Coordinates of C-alpha atoms and ligand atoms in Angstrom, one line a residue:
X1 CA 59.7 75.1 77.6
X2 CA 60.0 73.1 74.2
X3 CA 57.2 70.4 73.9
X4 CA 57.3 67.1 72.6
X5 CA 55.0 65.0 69.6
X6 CA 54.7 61.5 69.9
X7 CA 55.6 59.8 67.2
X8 CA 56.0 56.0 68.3
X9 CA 55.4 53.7 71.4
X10 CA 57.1 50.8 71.2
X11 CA 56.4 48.1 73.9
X12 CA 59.6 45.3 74.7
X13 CA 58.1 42.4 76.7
X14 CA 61.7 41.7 78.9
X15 CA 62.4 38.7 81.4
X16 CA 65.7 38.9 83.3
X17 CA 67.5 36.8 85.9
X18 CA 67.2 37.4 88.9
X19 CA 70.4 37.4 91.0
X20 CA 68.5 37.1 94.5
X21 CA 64.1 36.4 93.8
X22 CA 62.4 37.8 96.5
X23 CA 60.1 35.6 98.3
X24 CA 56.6 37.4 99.8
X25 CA 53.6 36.2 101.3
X26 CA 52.1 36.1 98.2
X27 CA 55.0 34.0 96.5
X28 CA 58.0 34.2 94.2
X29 CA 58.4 35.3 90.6
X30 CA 60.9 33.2 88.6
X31 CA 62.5 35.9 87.1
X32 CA 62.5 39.9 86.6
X33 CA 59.7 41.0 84.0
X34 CA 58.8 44.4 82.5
X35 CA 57.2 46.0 79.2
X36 CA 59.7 48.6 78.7
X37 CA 58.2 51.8 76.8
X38 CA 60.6 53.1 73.8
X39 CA 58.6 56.6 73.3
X40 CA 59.7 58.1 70.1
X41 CA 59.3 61.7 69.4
X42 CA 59.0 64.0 65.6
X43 CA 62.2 65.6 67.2
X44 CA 64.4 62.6 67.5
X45 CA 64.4 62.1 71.6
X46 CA 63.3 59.0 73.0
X47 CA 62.2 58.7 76.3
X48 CA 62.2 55.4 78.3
X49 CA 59.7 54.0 80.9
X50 CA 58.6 50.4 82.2
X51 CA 55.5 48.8 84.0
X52 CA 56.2 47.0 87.4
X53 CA 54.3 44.2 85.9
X54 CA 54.4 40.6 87.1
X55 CA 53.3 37.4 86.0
X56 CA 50.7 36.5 88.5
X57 CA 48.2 38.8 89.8
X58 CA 49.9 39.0 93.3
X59 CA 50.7 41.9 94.7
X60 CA 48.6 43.9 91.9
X61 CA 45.6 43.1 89.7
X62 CA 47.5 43.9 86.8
X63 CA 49.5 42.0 85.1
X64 CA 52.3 41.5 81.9
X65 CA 49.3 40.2 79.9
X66 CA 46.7 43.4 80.8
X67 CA 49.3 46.0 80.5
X68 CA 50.2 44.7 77.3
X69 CA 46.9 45.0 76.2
X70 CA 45.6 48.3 78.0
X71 CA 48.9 49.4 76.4
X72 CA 48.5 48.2 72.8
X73 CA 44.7 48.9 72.6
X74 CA 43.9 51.9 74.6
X75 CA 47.1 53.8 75.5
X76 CA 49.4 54.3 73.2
X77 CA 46.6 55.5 70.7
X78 CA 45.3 58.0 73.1
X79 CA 49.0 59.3 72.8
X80 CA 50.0 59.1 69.5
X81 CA 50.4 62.2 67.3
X82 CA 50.0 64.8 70.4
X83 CA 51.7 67.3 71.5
X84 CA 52.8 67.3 74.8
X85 CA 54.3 70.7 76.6
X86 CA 54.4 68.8 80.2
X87 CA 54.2 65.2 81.4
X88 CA 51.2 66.2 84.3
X89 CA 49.0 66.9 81.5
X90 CA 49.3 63.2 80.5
X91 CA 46.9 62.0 83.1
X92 CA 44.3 63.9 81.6
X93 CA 44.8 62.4 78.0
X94 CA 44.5 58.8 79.2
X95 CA 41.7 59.9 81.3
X96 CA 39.0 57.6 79.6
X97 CA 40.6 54.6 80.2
X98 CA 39.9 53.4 84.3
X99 CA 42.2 51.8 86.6
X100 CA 45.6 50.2 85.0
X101 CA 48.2 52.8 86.8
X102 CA 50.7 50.5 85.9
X103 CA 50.2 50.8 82.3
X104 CA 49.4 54.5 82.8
X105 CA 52.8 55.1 84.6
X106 CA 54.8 53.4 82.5
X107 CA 54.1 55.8 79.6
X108 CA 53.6 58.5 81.9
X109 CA 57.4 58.1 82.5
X110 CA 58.5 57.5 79.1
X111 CA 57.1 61.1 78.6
X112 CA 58.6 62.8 81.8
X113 CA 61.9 61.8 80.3
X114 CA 61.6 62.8 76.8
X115 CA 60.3 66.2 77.8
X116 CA 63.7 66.2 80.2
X117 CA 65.4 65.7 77.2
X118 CA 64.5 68.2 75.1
X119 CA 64.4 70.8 77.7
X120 CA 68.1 70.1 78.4
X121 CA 67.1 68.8 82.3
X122 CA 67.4 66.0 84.4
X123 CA 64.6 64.3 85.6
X124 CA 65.1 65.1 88.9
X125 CA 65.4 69.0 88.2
X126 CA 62.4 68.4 85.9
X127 CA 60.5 67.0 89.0
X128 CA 62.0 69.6 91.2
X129 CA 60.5 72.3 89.1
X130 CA 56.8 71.4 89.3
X131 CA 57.5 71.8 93.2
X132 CA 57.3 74.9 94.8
X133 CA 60.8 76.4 96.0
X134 CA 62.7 74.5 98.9
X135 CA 62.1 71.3 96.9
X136 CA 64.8 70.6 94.7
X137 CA 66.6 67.1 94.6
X138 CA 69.5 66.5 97.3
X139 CA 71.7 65.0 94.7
X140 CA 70.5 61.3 96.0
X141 CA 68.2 58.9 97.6
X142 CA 68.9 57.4 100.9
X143 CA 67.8 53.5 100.8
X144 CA 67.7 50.4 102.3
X145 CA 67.2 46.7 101.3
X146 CA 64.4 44.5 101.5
X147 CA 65.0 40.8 102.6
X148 CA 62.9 37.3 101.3
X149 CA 61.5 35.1 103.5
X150 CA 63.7 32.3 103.9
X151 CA 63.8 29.0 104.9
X152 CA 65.6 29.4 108.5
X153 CA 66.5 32.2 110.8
X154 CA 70.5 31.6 110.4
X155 CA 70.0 32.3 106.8
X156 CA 67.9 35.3 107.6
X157 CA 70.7 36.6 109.8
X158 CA 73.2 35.9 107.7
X159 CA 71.7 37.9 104.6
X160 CA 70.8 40.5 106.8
X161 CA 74.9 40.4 107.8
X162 CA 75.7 40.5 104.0
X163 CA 73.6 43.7 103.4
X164 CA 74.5 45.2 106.8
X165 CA 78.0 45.3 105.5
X166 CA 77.5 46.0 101.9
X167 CA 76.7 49.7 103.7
X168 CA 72.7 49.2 103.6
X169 CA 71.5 51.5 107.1
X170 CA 67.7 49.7 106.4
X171 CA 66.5 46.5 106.8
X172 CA 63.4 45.1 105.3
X173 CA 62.0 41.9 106.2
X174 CA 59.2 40.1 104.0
X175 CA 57.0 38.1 107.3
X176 CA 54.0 36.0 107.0
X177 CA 51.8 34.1 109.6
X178 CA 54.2 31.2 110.9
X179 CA 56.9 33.9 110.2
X180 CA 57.3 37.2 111.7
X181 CA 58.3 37.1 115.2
X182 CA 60.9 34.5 114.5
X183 CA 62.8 36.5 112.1
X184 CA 62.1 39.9 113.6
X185 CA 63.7 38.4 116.8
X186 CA 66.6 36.5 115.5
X187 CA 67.5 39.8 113.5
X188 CA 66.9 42.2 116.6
X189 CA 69.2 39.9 118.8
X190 CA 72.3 39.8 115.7
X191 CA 71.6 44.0 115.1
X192 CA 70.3 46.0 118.4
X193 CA 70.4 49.5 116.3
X194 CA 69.5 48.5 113.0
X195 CA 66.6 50.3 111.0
X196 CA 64.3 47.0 110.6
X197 CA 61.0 47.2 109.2
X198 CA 58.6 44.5 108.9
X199 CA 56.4 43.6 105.4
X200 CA 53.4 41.2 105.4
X201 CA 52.1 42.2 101.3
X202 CA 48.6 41.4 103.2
X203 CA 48.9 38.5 104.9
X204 CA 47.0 38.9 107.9
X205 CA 43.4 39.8 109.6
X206 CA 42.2 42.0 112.1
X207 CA 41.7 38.8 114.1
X208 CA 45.7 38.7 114.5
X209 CA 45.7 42.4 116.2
X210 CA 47.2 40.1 119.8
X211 CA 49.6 38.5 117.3
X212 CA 51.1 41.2 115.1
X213 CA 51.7 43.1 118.9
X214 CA 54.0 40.6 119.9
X215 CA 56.2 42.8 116.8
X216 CA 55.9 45.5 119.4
X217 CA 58.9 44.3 121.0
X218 CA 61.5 44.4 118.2
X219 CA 61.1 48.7 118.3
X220 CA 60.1 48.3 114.0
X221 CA 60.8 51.7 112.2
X222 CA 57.1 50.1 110.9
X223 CA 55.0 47.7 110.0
X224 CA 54.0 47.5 106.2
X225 CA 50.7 46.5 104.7
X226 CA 49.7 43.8 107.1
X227 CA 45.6 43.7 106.5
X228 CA 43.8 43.5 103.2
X229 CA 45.7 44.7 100.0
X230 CA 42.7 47.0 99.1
X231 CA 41.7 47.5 102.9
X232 CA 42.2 51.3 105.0
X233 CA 39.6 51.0 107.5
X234 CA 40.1 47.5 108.7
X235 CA 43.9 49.4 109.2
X236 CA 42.4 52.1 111.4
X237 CA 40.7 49.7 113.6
X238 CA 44.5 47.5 114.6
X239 CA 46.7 50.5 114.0
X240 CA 45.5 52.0 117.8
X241 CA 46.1 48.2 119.5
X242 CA 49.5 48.3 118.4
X243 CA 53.0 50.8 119.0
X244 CA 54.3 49.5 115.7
X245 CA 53.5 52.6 113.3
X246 CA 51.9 51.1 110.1
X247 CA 52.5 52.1 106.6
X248 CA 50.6 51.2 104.0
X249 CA 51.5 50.3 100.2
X250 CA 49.3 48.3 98.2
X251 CA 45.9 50.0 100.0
X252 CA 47.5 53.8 98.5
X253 CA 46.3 54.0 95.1
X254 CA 45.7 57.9 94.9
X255 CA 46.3 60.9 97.4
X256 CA 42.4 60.3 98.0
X257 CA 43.5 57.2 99.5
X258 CA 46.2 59.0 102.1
X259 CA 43.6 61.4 102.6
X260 CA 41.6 59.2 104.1
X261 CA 44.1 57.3 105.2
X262 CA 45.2 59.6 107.5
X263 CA 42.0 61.4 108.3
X264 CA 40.8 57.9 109.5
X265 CA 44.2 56.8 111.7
X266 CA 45.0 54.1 109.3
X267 CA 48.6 54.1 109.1
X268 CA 51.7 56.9 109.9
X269 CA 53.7 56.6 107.3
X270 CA 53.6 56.1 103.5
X271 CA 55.1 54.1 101.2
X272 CA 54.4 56.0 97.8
X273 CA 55.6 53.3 94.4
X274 CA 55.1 55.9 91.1
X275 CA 53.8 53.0 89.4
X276 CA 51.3 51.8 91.8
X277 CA 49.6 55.8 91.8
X278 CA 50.0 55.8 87.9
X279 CA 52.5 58.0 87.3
X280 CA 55.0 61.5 88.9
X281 CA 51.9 63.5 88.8
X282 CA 49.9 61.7 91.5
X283 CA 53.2 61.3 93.1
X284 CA 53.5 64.7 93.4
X285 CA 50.0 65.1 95.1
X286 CA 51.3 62.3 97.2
X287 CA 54.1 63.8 98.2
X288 CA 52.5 67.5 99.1
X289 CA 49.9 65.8 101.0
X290 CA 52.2 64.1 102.8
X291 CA 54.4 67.4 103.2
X292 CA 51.5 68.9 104.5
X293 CA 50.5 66.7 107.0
X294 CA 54.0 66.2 108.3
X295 CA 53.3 61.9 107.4
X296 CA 57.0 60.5 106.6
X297 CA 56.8 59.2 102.9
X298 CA 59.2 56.8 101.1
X299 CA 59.3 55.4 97.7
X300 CA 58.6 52.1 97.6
X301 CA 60.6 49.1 94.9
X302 CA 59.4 46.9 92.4
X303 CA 62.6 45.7 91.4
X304 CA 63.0 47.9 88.4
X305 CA 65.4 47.7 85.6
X306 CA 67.4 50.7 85.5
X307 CA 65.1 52.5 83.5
X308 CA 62.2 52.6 86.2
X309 CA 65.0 52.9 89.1
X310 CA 66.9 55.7 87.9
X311 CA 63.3 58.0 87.6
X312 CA 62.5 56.7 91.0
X313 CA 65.7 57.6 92.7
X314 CA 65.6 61.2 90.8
X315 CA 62.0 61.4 92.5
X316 CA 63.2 60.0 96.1
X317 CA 66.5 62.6 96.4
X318 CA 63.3 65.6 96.9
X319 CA 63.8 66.5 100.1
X320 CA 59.9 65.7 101.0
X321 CA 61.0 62.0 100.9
X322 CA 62.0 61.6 104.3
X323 CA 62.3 57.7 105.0
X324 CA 64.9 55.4 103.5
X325 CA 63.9 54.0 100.1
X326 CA 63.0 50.7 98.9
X327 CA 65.8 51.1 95.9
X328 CA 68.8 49.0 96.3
X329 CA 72.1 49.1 94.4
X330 CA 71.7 46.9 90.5
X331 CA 73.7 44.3 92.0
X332 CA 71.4 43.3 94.4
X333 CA 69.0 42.2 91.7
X334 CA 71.0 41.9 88.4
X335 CA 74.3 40.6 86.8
X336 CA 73.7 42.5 84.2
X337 CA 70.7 45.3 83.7
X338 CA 69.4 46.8 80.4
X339 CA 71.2 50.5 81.2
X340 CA 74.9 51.7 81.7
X341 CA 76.3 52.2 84.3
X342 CA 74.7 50.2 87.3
X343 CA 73.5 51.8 90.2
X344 CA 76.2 51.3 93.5
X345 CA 75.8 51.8 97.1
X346 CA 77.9 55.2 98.3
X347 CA 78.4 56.1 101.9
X348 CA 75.6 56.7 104.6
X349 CA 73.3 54.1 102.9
X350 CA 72.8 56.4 99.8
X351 CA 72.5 56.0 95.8
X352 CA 73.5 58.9 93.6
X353 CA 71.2 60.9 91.0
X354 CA 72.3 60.2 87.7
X355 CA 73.3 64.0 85.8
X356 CA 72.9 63.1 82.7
X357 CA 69.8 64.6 80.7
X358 CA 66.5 62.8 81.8
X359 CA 66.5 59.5 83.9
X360 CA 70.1 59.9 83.5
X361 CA 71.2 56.0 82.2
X362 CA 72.7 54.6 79.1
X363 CA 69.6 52.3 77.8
X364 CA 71.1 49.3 76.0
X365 CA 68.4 48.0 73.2
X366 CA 70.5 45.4 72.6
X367 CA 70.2 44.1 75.7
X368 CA 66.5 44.7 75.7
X369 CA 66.3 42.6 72.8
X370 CA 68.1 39.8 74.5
X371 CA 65.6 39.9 77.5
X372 CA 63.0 40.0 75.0
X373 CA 63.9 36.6 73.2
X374 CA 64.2 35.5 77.3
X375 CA 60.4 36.6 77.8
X376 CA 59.0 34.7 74.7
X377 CA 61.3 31.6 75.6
X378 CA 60.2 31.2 79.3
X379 CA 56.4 32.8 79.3
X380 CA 54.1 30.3 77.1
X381 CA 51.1 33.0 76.8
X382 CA 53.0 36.1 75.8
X383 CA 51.1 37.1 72.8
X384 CA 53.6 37.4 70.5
X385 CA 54.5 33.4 70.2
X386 CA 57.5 31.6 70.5
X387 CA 59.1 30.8 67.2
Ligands
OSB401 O1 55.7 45.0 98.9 O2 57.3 46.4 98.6 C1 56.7 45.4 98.2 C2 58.6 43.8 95.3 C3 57.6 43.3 94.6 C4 56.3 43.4 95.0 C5 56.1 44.0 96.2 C6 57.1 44.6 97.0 C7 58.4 44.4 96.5 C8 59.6 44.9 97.3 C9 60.8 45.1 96.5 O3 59.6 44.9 98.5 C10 61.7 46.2 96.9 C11 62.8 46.5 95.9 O4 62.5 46.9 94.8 O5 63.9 46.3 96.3
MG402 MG1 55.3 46.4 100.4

């Protein structure tokens, strides 16, 4: 296998529009953000990856301001000037620096494809070979959508109608105390059969365990992250008081954490985001783990540019994934994204692997550079200042 030498990072601060923002219990980001990772190599190749990085410290701890620094400072010269011969021995380079998994992942990617590259694969057979046999990609990732809250059930109902016949087989609704049963029901009552799924992002306590059974009703494929964002045992405690199966997200930060997870009872299912883990390698102990212990596992969305969502659809068409995936088509979230061609919706509520070598996509740096000049217009501390 030919290796790869890192000759360049560069980092491209990026806001985009967002054609639909996604309201949580935590709130709403004005627009898409990301610090896209252009990975040069002595050979030529680059290889592309991005942070799931927001403004505010909402969902995660990290943000656009700490990756770009963890990046700048501590990263990228950790990386610069090796040789690489495969993208799982990255975590081991960056070991010295603690926590950031965004900022970690993001150049954990940009590696995975490079090394695609000049080994003449696609990511997804790239990911497929560090799997034993019986694992390689289907060809695509079967997905579903997830829904904002909104300011009425009728408008609820009526997104949920748009996506249902766009094609999308799996509904996700974001819920938060004051509103959860309401949508669940009015959703339930408009689409009997539909694969609905609830997501509080945190929003509640054990002291809601009588509440959040009320969902019991509404026969949820699950319930996602509904106790503390960094919480697995407070999960084991409501998981046996109610028939919704939970699956967690933000509390899985390592396979450690779905070890114990589901040694403890905590949740049944998984919802593994690359970036969240730091990286495809911890992924991949995700994923066996989760092979092994017969847990269903999904991938999980950050609204990515193409960049990040063409790697994570290559990564959710191994068979091992087994739930549908947080990864819409690009026209749910963009008019126009920073890679060629967009993403579409095909039959049976699936998104195709791209073919190409690596993630697959056409990156457009000039369209980076236009969602670079929108980053410095609209965010008053980016570092680099606004002329
Ligand atoms: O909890 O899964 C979440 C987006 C931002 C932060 C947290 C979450 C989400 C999503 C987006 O649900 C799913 C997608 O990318 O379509
Ligand atoms: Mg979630």
């Amino acid at each position: 296998m030919a290796h790869i030498t890192v000759k360049q990072i560069n980092l491209h601060s990026v806001a985009m529009p967002f054609v639909e923002p996604l309201r949580t219990s935590f709130g709403e980001e004005p627009f898409k953000t990301a610090i896209i990772i252009e990975l040069q190599t002595d050979q030529g190749v680059t290889g592309w990856g991005e942070t799931t990085t927001e403004i505010h410290p909402g969902y995660s701890s990290e943000t656009m301001g700490t990756a770009q620094h963890v990046l700048r400072e501590f990263l990228i010269p950790l990386l610069l000037g090796k040789s690489i011969h495969d993208a799982t021995d990255v975590p081991d380079l960056i070991r010295s620096v603690r926590g950031h998994k965004m900022a970690k992942y993001a150049v954990e990617a940009a590696v995975w494809d490079a090394l695609a590259k000049v080994n003449g694969m696609s990511l997804a057979e790239s990911f497929a070979a560090h799997l034993p046999e019986g694992h390689a990609s289907k060809g695509y990732a079967t997905v579903g959508v997830s829904i904002g809250i909104k300011p009425t059930e009728t408008a609820t109902v009526e997104i949920v109608k748009k996506r249902v016949d766009e094609g999308y087989g799996r509904i996700k609704l974001k819920i938060q105390p004051g509103w959860d049963v309401q949508p669940a029901r009015a959703v339930r009552a408009a689409y009997p059969d539909v694969l609905l799924m609830l997501d509080a992002n945190s929003a509640y306590t054990l002291a809601d365990a009588e509440h959040l059974k009320q969902l019991d009703e509404f026969n949820l494929l699950m319930l996602e992250q509904p106790l503390g964002h960094d919480d697995i045992f407070q999960h084991s405690k409501l998981q046996p008081q109610i028939n919704s199966p939970i699956c967690l997200d933000e509390s899985i930060k390592s396979a450690d954490d779905v070890r114990l997870a589901l040694e403890i009872g905590a949740c049944k299912i998984i919802n593994l985001k690359p970036s969240r883990v730091g990286g495809y390698t911890e992924s991949f102990e995700i994923y066996k783990v989760c092979f092994e212990h017969n847990t269903p596992l999904w991938i999980g969305g950050m609204l990515e540019t193409g960049i990040g969502r063409a790697a994570n659809i290559a990564f959710a068409s191994l068979p091992g994934v087994t739930l549908p995936c947080d990864i819409s088509a690009t026209s749910r979230y963009f008019a126009q994204d920073i890679s060629e061609p967009p993403f579409e919706l095909a039959a049976h509520s699936r998104i195709a692997v791209p073919s190409g070598l690596g993630i697959g996509v056409d990156v457009k740096l000039d369209r980076i550079q236009e969602a670079e000049a929108a980053w410095r217009a609209q965010y008053p501390y980016s570092d680099t200042p606004a002329s």
